[in-house]
XYZ file of C-alpha atoms in Angstrom:
605
model
C -10.580 -12.464 -18.860
C -7.213 -13.340 -19.690
C -6.228 -13.349 -23.696
C -2.728 -13.821 -23.327
C -0.880 -16.798 -23.126
C 3.000 -17.160 -21.642
C 5.522 -15.649 -23.309
C 7.118 -16.790 -26.404
C 10.519 -18.253 -25.964
C 11.458 -15.768 -23.262
C 11.914 -16.827 -19.727
C 13.025 -15.487 -16.179
C 16.786 -16.474 -17.095
C 17.715 -13.030 -18.468
C 16.849 -11.241 -15.238
C 20.620 -11.835 -13.237
C 20.675 -11.403 -9.129
C 22.721 -8.588 -9.375
C 20.435 -6.613 -11.709
C 17.450 -7.177 -9.310
C 19.926 -5.772 -6.826
C 19.607 -2.473 -8.656
C 23.002 -2.288 -10.564
C 21.147 -1.497 -13.460
C 21.288 1.599 -15.911
C 21.422 4.413 -13.670
C 20.832 7.641 -14.844
C 21.911 10.499 -13.903
C 21.085 13.235 -11.233
C 17.718 13.794 -12.880
C 17.181 10.736 -14.614
C 17.914 11.702 -17.813
C 20.749 10.906 -20.410
C 22.604 13.301 -22.531
C 22.833 13.230 -26.186
C 24.536 14.188 -29.481
C 22.413 14.904 -32.894
C 21.993 11.732 -34.495
C 22.618 9.438 -31.095
C 20.345 6.291 -31.227
C 17.874 6.792 -28.727
C 16.427 3.632 -27.313
C 13.034 2.656 -27.169
C 11.743 -0.080 -24.806
C 8.618 -2.131 -25.343
C 7.244 -3.202 -21.711
C 3.477 -3.781 -20.739
C 0.020 -4.174 -21.772
C -2.631 -5.302 -19.821
C -6.785 -4.350 -19.382
C -6.914 -0.430 -18.929
C -9.466 -0.531 -15.546
C -7.105 -3.842 -14.270
C -3.821 -2.194 -13.298
C -2.064 -5.146 -11.491
C -3.125 -7.423 -14.331
C 0.052 -6.743 -16.697
C 1.808 -8.853 -19.641
C 4.602 -8.908 -21.598
C 4.394 -6.438 -24.945
C 5.535 -9.405 -27.240
C 2.806 -12.007 -25.861
C 0.614 -10.131 -28.643
C 1.143 -11.192 -32.201
C 3.332 -7.433 -32.850
C 6.353 -6.736 -34.433
C 8.814 -8.712 -32.470
C 12.963 -9.042 -33.021
C 14.140 -12.472 -33.722
C 16.172 -12.404 -30.585
C 14.311 -10.542 -27.574
C 16.833 -8.269 -25.491
C 15.557 -7.167 -22.544
C 17.156 -4.007 -20.066
C 18.342 -4.276 -16.440
C 16.231 -4.004 -14.571
C 15.753 -2.500 -10.818
C 14.341 -4.313 -7.755
C 11.610 -2.280 -7.604
C 10.564 -2.601 -11.347
C 10.558 -6.096 -11.583
C 7.870 -5.766 -8.510
C 6.252 -3.585 -10.272
C 5.838 -5.819 -13.071
C 7.690 -4.163 -15.592
C 9.520 -6.353 -18.077
C 11.183 -3.835 -20.606
C 12.713 -5.511 -23.717
C 14.764 -3.627 -26.746
C 11.973 -2.923 -29.389
C 12.456 -2.330 -33.651
C 11.700 1.280 -33.581
C 15.125 2.879 -34.587
C 15.130 6.656 -33.369
C 17.820 8.890 -33.205
C 17.861 12.330 -31.159
C 16.702 15.435 -33.313
C 16.106 13.320 -36.204
C 12.263 13.634 -37.631
C 10.995 10.338 -39.381
C 7.895 9.743 -41.580
C 5.925 6.593 -42.292
C 8.839 4.258 -41.783
C 8.095 0.683 -42.073
C 8.627 -1.443 -38.578
C 7.498 -4.674 -39.907
C 5.283 -6.382 -42.102
C 3.444 -9.458 -40.564
C 1.000 -12.520 -41.531
C -2.194 -13.109 -39.095
C -3.733 -16.027 -38.690
C -6.947 -15.906 -37.599
C -6.294 -16.943 -33.664
C -4.045 -14.657 -33.588
C -6.645 -12.052 -35.006
C -8.921 -13.048 -32.246
C -6.220 -12.333 -29.922
C -5.825 -8.566 -30.902
C -9.545 -8.400 -30.560
C -10.034 -9.863 -27.037
C -6.721 -7.762 -26.360
C -8.992 -4.185 -27.719
C -12.080 -5.236 -26.513
C -11.396 -5.014 -22.868
C -9.469 -1.500 -23.475
C -5.482 -3.287 -23.553
C -3.140 -0.463 -23.269
C 0.378 -0.971 -24.221
C 3.282 0.967 -22.265
C 6.981 1.922 -23.825
C 9.593 3.744 -22.268
C 11.678 5.640 -24.104
C 14.954 7.381 -21.501
C 12.897 5.887 -18.254
C 9.849 8.055 -19.865
C 6.529 6.384 -20.282
C 4.440 6.301 -23.251
C 0.989 4.888 -23.421
C -1.303 4.268 -25.754
C -4.530 1.948 -26.469
C -3.807 -1.672 -28.311
C -6.775 -0.670 -31.225
C -9.947 1.015 -31.396
C -13.468 -0.284 -30.880
C -16.592 1.580 -31.827
C -20.218 0.201 -30.671
C -23.403 2.200 -31.142
C -26.935 1.690 -32.024
C -29.720 -0.563 -30.281
C -30.896 -1.815 -33.785
C -29.564 -1.907 -36.242
C -26.630 -2.780 -33.475
C -22.705 -1.756 -34.699
C -19.477 -3.265 -33.422
C -15.971 -2.301 -35.012
C -12.713 -3.342 -33.801
C -9.667 -1.767 -35.240
C -6.236 -1.968 -34.477
C -3.511 0.985 -34.561
C -0.702 -0.298 -37.234
C 0.544 3.584 -37.157
C 2.220 5.131 -33.913
C 3.561 8.647 -34.193
C 6.169 9.306 -31.669
C 6.230 13.297 -30.200
C 8.978 14.394 -28.283
C 10.529 17.280 -26.913
C 14.077 18.109 -26.007
C 16.445 21.098 -24.500
C 20.068 21.255 -25.478
C 21.199 17.372 -24.741
C 18.688 15.789 -22.884
C 14.747 14.377 -23.595
C 12.159 16.510 -21.267
C 9.251 14.537 -22.655
C 7.695 12.246 -24.651
C 4.190 10.745 -26.014
C 2.997 8.861 -28.570
C -0.084 9.867 -30.257
C -2.728 7.792 -32.914
C -4.682 11.230 -33.684
C -4.662 11.426 -37.195
C -4.513 7.634 -38.044
C -7.004 5.173 -38.990
C -7.171 2.333 -37.786
C -7.177 -0.702 -39.427
C -10.453 -3.129 -39.398
C -10.346 -6.747 -37.629
C -13.578 -7.251 -38.686
C -14.779 -9.928 -41.457
C -11.906 -11.994 -41.327
C -12.406 -16.068 -42.531
C -11.549 -18.453 -40.163
C -8.971 -19.753 -42.862
C -7.473 -16.223 -43.897
C -4.614 -14.551 -43.354
C -4.407 -11.015 -42.571
C -1.758 -9.073 -43.709
C -0.448 -5.472 -41.770
C 2.348 -3.210 -42.328
C 3.313 -1.806 -38.880
C 4.920 1.852 -39.685
C 5.696 4.729 -37.366
C 6.582 8.545 -37.387
C 9.116 10.516 -34.724
C 9.008 14.302 -34.283
C 11.529 16.726 -32.105
C 11.036 19.605 -31.321
C 12.727 22.076 -28.697
C 11.002 23.356 -25.185
C 12.187 25.898 -23.096
C 11.598 23.756 -20.075
C 14.730 22.722 -18.926
C 14.113 19.796 -16.235
C 11.299 16.974 -16.615
C 10.088 18.512 -13.327
C 9.093 21.987 -14.176
C 6.331 20.306 -16.701
C 2.984 21.686 -15.561
C 1.752 18.684 -13.267
C -0.187 15.999 -14.770
C 1.106 16.959 -18.170
C 1.422 13.383 -19.733
C -0.361 13.331 -22.626
C -3.601 12.475 -20.576
C -3.526 9.312 -20.822
C -3.967 8.864 -17.037
C -6.104 11.036 -14.966
C -4.153 14.068 -14.074
C -2.454 14.655 -10.530
C -4.498 15.026 -7.678
C -4.743 18.072 -6.036
C -5.168 19.457 -2.788
C -8.581 18.114 -1.576
C -9.450 20.553 1.060
C -12.739 19.681 2.334
C -11.241 16.353 3.351
C -8.603 17.977 5.055
C -11.533 20.323 7.188
C -13.464 17.401 7.870
C -10.464 15.496 9.717
C -9.441 18.400 11.771
C -13.012 19.387 12.736
C -12.974 15.837 13.932
C -9.850 15.531 15.796
C -10.397 18.726 17.537
C -13.551 18.150 18.852
C -12.230 14.340 20.069
C -9.276 16.433 21.585
C -11.357 18.465 23.244
C -13.652 15.420 24.684
C -10.837 13.877 26.505
C -9.076 16.753 27.466
C -11.982 18.628 28.970
C -14.953 15.943 29.591
C -12.716 13.377 30.677
C -10.471 15.288 32.581
C -13.054 17.077 34.742
C -14.875 13.590 35.207
C -11.320 12.248 36.736
C -11.186 15.441 39.104
C -14.247 14.660 40.324
C -13.520 11.047 40.806
C -10.219 11.474 42.034
C -10.864 14.424 44.477
C -14.560 11.609 45.503
C -11.902 9.101 45.939
C -9.214 10.537 48.090
C -11.741 12.078 50.123
C -12.895 8.935 51.028
C -9.567 7.462 51.522
C -8.818 9.887 54.174
C -12.002 9.093 56.092
C -11.326 5.488 55.535
C -8.163 6.040 57.358
C -9.363 8.482 59.675
C -11.849 5.684 60.878
C -9.078 2.760 60.626
C -11.958 0.395 58.558
C -9.720 -2.827 57.119
C -11.333 -3.064 54.168
C -10.151 -0.436 51.711
C -13.241 -1.289 49.390
C -15.662 -1.086 51.352
C -18.262 1.476 49.868
C -16.332 2.168 47.047
C -17.337 1.727 43.252
C -15.949 2.812 39.533
C -12.620 2.285 38.594
C -11.204 2.857 41.643
C -12.345 -0.703 43.612
C -10.637 -2.846 40.910
C -7.105 -1.553 41.522
C -5.899 -4.748 42.607
C -7.152 -6.170 38.980
C -6.355 -3.440 36.693
C -2.924 -4.419 36.283
C -3.787 -8.204 36.077
C -1.599 -10.243 33.342
C -3.986 -10.407 30.771
C -4.012 -14.299 29.024
C -2.299 -14.885 25.945
C 0.738 -12.209 26.806
C 3.102 -13.529 24.100
C 0.739 -12.593 21.492
C -0.300 -9.457 22.833
C 3.594 -8.508 22.825
C 4.027 -9.688 19.462
C 1.131 -7.840 18.357
C 2.861 -4.657 20.113
C 5.872 -5.390 18.172
C 4.908 -5.940 14.768
C 2.438 -2.813 15.143
C 5.209 -0.573 16.277
C 7.284 -2.112 13.260
C 4.604 -0.564 10.920
C 4.493 3.112 12.687
C 8.197 3.284 12.039
C 7.537 1.558 8.584
C 4.522 3.923 7.751
C 6.478 7.187 8.796
C 9.512 6.303 7.242
C 8.421 6.052 4.039
C 6.132 9.141 4.098
C 8.961 11.009 5.421
C 10.857 9.737 2.601
C 8.483 10.763 0.097
C 8.589 14.680 1.714
C 11.678 14.678 0.826
C 11.353 13.824 -2.171
C 13.124 10.643 -2.676
C 10.681 9.324 -5.122
C 10.674 10.090 -8.904
C 7.607 9.855 -10.584
C 9.767 8.677 -14.268
C 11.181 6.227 -11.750
C 9.324 3.178 -11.857
C 9.093 0.902 -8.193
C 10.701 2.994 -6.214
C 8.269 2.642 -2.971
C 8.598 -0.934 -3.616
C 11.962 -1.074 -2.973
C 11.699 1.560 -0.293
C 8.992 -0.567 1.310
C 11.117 -4.021 1.337
C 14.604 -2.487 2.593
C 12.731 -0.768 5.288
C 10.475 -3.390 6.708
C 14.111 -5.342 6.632
C 16.231 -2.909 8.683
C 12.527 -2.267 11.126
C 12.330 -5.926 12.169
C 14.609 -4.975 15.188
C 12.323 -2.565 16.174
C 9.402 -5.642 16.462
C 11.900 -7.685 18.186
C 12.747 -5.290 20.634
C 9.047 -4.242 21.463
C 8.214 -7.610 21.418
C 10.956 -8.910 23.639
C 10.864 -5.854 26.135
C 7.545 -6.087 26.921
C 7.415 -9.672 27.204
C 9.737 -9.588 29.809
C 8.351 -7.046 31.694
C 5.245 -8.901 32.192
C 6.840 -11.853 33.406
C 7.077 -14.073 30.130
C 9.402 -16.901 30.733
C 9.701 -18.413 27.010
C 11.115 -14.846 25.122
C 12.506 -17.673 22.320
C 8.828 -18.726 21.330
C 8.293 -15.084 21.515
C 10.500 -13.974 19.111
C 9.498 -17.045 16.916
C 6.128 -15.508 16.874
C 6.894 -11.745 16.558
C 8.816 -12.529 13.364
C 6.053 -14.620 12.156
C 3.032 -12.803 13.552
C 3.374 -11.080 9.977
C 5.680 -12.525 7.767
C 3.473 -15.798 7.670
C 0.340 -14.334 6.500
C 2.137 -12.222 3.650
C 3.812 -15.245 2.046
C 0.437 -17.446 2.296
C -1.315 -14.081 0.462
C 1.742 -13.173 -1.468
C 1.799 -17.412 -2.573
C -1.870 -17.515 -3.685
C -1.629 -14.117 -5.805
C 1.706 -15.046 -7.601
C 0.540 -18.538 -8.431
C -2.617 -16.999 -10.315
C -0.577 -14.139 -11.906
C 1.808 -17.153 -13.173
C -1.380 -19.460 -13.831
C -2.302 -16.500 -16.393
C 1.163 -15.204 -17.735
C 1.156 -12.132 -16.390
C 4.069 -10.046 -15.615
C 3.075 -9.488 -11.866
C 4.803 -13.079 -11.347
C 7.758 -13.018 -9.731
C 10.425 -14.470 -11.149
C 12.699 -17.250 -9.132
C 15.648 -14.938 -8.937
C 13.154 -11.829 -7.372
C 11.953 -14.541 -5.047
C 15.451 -16.087 -3.818
C 16.413 -12.742 -3.119
C 13.667 -11.094 -0.959
C 13.913 -14.931 0.886
C 17.594 -14.065 1.327
C 16.709 -10.462 2.440
C 14.172 -11.462 4.999
C 16.774 -14.805 6.239
C 20.047 -12.349 6.055
C 18.524 -9.246 7.512
C 15.454 -9.316 8.449
C 15.277 -12.292 10.878
C 18.231 -11.699 12.275
C 17.611 -7.980 13.244
C 14.530 -9.396 15.026
C 16.463 -11.724 17.071
C 18.865 -8.800 17.990
C 16.416 -6.832 18.990
C 14.687 -9.194 20.771
C 17.865 -9.712 22.955
C 18.429 -6.294 23.281
C 14.484 -5.851 24.477
C 14.892 -8.703 26.821
C 18.241 -7.371 28.397
C 17.556 -4.002 28.976
C 13.583 -4.550 30.147
C 13.119 -3.087 33.765
C 10.307 -4.573 36.138
C 6.890 -3.113 35.081
C 6.443 -1.185 37.777
C 2.869 -1.191 38.610
C 1.299 1.628 41.229
C -0.771 -0.795 42.757
C -0.850 -4.027 44.014
C -2.368 -7.146 42.110
C -4.300 -9.541 44.444
C -3.701 -13.443 44.109
C -7.341 -13.717 43.740
C -9.580 -11.953 41.038
C -12.349 -9.764 41.729
C -15.810 -11.165 40.473
C -16.546 -8.728 37.249
C -19.989 -7.520 38.095
C -22.566 -8.081 34.556
C -21.769 -5.075 31.916
C -24.368 -3.045 29.780
C -24.626 -3.886 26.058
C -23.467 -0.653 25.076
C -20.221 -2.087 27.492
C -19.886 -4.882 25.086
C -16.679 -5.328 23.165
C -18.329 -5.839 19.738
C -20.094 -1.943 20.480
C -16.383 -0.816 21.393
C -14.934 -2.249 18.621
C -17.657 -0.522 16.536
C -17.493 2.590 17.833
C -13.701 2.816 18.510
C -12.822 1.464 14.449
C -15.659 3.622 13.197
C -14.483 6.783 14.356
C -10.720 6.822 13.502
C -11.806 5.725 9.674
C -14.262 8.065 9.513
C -11.159 10.669 10.073
C -9.315 9.218 7.157
C -12.395 8.029 4.564
C -12.226 10.891 2.303
C -8.127 10.430 1.968
C -9.145 6.792 1.907
C -10.761 6.701 -1.430
C -7.532 9.404 -3.328
C -5.046 6.350 -1.632
C -7.130 3.896 -3.296
C -7.275 5.769 -6.618
C -3.325 5.964 -6.871
C -2.815 2.043 -5.346
C -5.657 0.452 -7.658
C -6.381 2.940 -9.854
C -4.227 5.268 -12.719
C -4.385 8.263 -10.522
C -0.901 9.788 -9.199
C -0.409 10.712 -5.641
C 1.796 13.583 -4.774
C 0.511 14.976 -1.944
C 2.241 14.037 0.515
C 2.600 16.647 3.454
C -1.436 16.163 3.300
C -1.056 12.054 4.370
C 1.609 12.913 6.778
C -0.729 15.046 8.429
C -3.707 12.520 7.401
C -1.824 9.800 9.073
C -1.043 11.577 12.539
C -4.975 12.466 12.548
C -5.119 9.001 12.622
C -2.668 8.078 15.153
C -4.544 11.023 17.456
C -7.671 10.031 17.219
C -6.928 6.038 18.136
C -5.059 7.252 21.001
C -8.193 9.732 22.240
C -10.750 7.436 21.399
C -8.934 4.568 23.243
C -8.718 6.537 26.066
C -12.140 7.254 26.581
C -13.155 3.813 25.908
C -10.839 2.426 28.164
C -12.249 5.053 31.219
C -15.751 3.872 30.342
C -15.105 0.112 30.367
C -12.730 0.727 34.105
C -16.027 2.593 35.069
C -17.792 -0.301 35.033
C -15.520 -2.601 36.913
C -14.268 -4.386 34.069
C -10.454 -4.580 34.137
C -10.042 -6.901 31.318
C -8.773 -3.518 29.234
C -5.763 -5.373 27.723
C -7.162 -7.035 24.927
C -10.408 -4.901 24.936
C -7.710 -2.050 24.038
C -6.115 -3.631 21.092
C -8.928 -4.657 19.645
C -11.447 -1.391 20.126
C -8.927 0.887 17.372
C -7.528 -2.095 16.004
C -10.640 -2.987 14.273
C -10.528 0.345 11.898
C -8.802 -2.534 10.267
C -12.083 -4.108 9.590
C -13.321 -0.965 8.035
C -10.811 -0.175 5.851
C -11.218 -3.884 4.025
C -14.949 -3.530 4.056
C -14.328 -0.081 2.400
C -11.887 -1.884 -0.018
C -14.935 -3.942 -1.073
C -17.487 -0.997 -1.535
C -14.338 0.251 -3.720
C -14.093 -2.308 -5.784
C -17.654 -2.902 -6.332
C -18.472 0.963 -6.656
C -16.140 2.921 -7.346
C -13.639 0.725 -9.671
C -13.887 -0.840 -12.717
C -11.816 -3.956 -12.063
C -12.729 -7.167 -13.391
C -11.293 -10.673 -14.200
C -9.882 -13.356 -11.392
C -6.339 -11.845 -11.795
C -7.394 -8.531 -10.570
C -10.184 -9.730 -8.297
C -7.394 -11.983 -6.185
C -4.678 -9.726 -5.977
C -7.158 -7.059 -5.092
C -9.100 -8.575 -2.152
C -5.573 -10.583 -1.067
C -3.681 -7.403 -0.331
C -6.785 -5.284 0.447
C -7.165 -7.964 3.773
C -3.401 -7.695 4.517
C -3.744 -3.849 4.294
C -6.240 -3.892 6.651
C -4.349 -6.208 8.580
C -1.473 -3.797 9.060
C -3.958 -1.363 10.161
C -4.702 -3.463 12.770
C -1.534 -4.332 14.161
C -0.574 -0.677 13.971
C -3.850 1.154 15.810
C -3.712 -1.960 18.129
C -0.622 -0.646 19.029
C -1.339 2.862 19.680
C -4.652 2.324 21.486
C -2.628 -0.252 23.798
C 0.336 2.201 24.869
C -2.935 5.055 25.444
C -4.652 3.338 27.609
C -1.609 1.767 29.712
C 0.033 5.460 29.761
C -3.531 6.692 31.026
C -4.237 4.107 33.162
C -0.901 4.285 35.083
C -1.777 7.925 35.382
C -5.192 7.774 37.136
C -3.839 5.141 40.039
C -0.120 6.949 40.515
C -2.774 9.818 41.362
C -4.741 7.956 43.206
C -4.134 8.214 47.499
C -3.668 4.123 48.387
C -2.206 2.656 51.748
C-alpha cells in the first residue's frame, strides 16, 4: 500500500539534460574524494521505500522529516536516475575527522495525519537510504513490535536519533554506516486526532581510523548487515549444469552422429543402386529425411517476421555477452549506482546495427524483396513491446509518486538516443546486410510443388517439442536463475560474473544441442516445416522463465502492492520475450547448420 503522496514543492526541472548525460560529480579512480581535517562532508538523502519491494521507492522528503527550506538536488548520471535515485542535500553537518555528540537536527510539530503517514510507513518496513561520498547508508525509518495473542500488543516507534560511524584512511573515507543500536524509539501510539506531536531529531558522528587502504579491500558483504551478504559460489548449481551439458553434448555427438552415419551409408548405397538400375524416380522406396530433400529448403511463410526475430535475437546475444564481459573486466563498481543500466542502454543503441545486418542479410538470402518493411519490423520487434510495457509501469509509478517514474528530461534523452543512434544504426546495418547478401545456395533443389506431409505422432507435435526444447535449457540454469532473481528483485549483491558467463555459455550450448536433436527427429518423420519449429522449440525457454518468475513472486519473495507487482510482471514478460528471441536465434542457426551438413553429405544426382 502506498503511503506517500507526491513530492512537496519539488519537481523534475531540477535535473537538466546535461546532467543526465553523466556530467555530474565523478569521483576519482576509486570513487572517493580527498579531504582535509575539518572539511565538510556532504550527506545526501536519497530515497525511502518498503524493504521487500526494491523497485518501489519514494523521495526521502516525501515523509514528514527534517527538511531544508530550499531543497538542492545532486547532479545525477543517467544510470542513477534509472535506478530511482533522487539525491538531495540534507541538514546533517558532518566534518572530516570531527566527532559530534547529540547534535540537534531540527524540531518538528507533527499533525495526526503526518503521524499516521509515519505509522503506515513503519508498518510496511520502510527503509531510508543516505549517501556520503558515494557510500550508501541504510536504516529503517522506525521500529515495530508485535507480540502475544491474548493480550495482543502492537507498538510503533520512530527513530529520532541516528549514529553515524565513518572510517577513514589518510584523507579518504573508506566505510560509512548508520546505526540505532543504543537508541530508544519515540512512540507514535496513543495520539488523539486533534493533537500535535513534538519531536526533536538528533544525530551523532563518530570517526575512526582503519588500516584498510581501499574500499574494495573490505570483507565481502561487510556493509553493516542491512542487506544480505554478497552471494558466494554455489557449486551445486555449477556441477548440475556441467553434468547436464556433458550428457547432452554426448548424446548429440555420439548417438546422433552414429545414427547419421548409418543413415548416410544406407541412403548413399541406395543411391548407387538406383543409379545403376537407371530408375528415374529418386524417391522410390525411400523414407526418412532423405525423401524430403526437395522440400527441406522450401522457404517458410512470414519470412520477414522470421528474419526480424533472428536479427533482434542476434542483437541481444551480443548485448548479453557484452554486459557480462564488461562485468568480468570490473567496469561496474558496486558503489556506483545504475552503472549496468547505463551500459545496457548504450550497448543496446550500438548493437542495433547487428539486428539490422542479420535480419536484412538473411531476408535477402531467402528471396525477400520488401527490405524496407523488414527493417521497420526489425526495429519495432522489441522497441514497441518495451515501450508499451514501460508506459504502463511508468504510469503506475507516476500515479503513486514513486521516484522510479522517469522525469520528462530523461524520457526525451532516451528517445533521442534511440532516434539518433539506435534507429539509424539499424538502417545502416540493414543496408550493409542487403548489399552483402549472397545467394542462399541450398545443397538440394526445391521442387515447385510441395510434398504432402504424412500424419505425425503426438510426440512429434509442436507443443511437445516446445515443452522438451524449453524445459531442458531452463533446467540447466534454474538454480542460477534463483540467484539472479534474488539480485534483480531482491537485496542480494551479485558479483560472480565468471560463473554467470559460464552458465550463459551452458545455456546457449544446451539450446543448440536440443535444437539439432529435435530437428533430426522432425525430419525423420518426413516433416520439412522446421524453420519456425526450430525457433519455437528452444525459444519456449522464455515461457518457462516467465512461469518461474510467477513461482518466485508467490513463493520466494515478500513483494506486494500494485506498484511492485506491475513492475515485476511487466519486466518479467519482457525478460521471457528476450530469452525467446536469443535462444530462438541460436536454435535456428544450429538447425540450419545441421541440415546443411547432412544434405551436403548425401549423394544425389
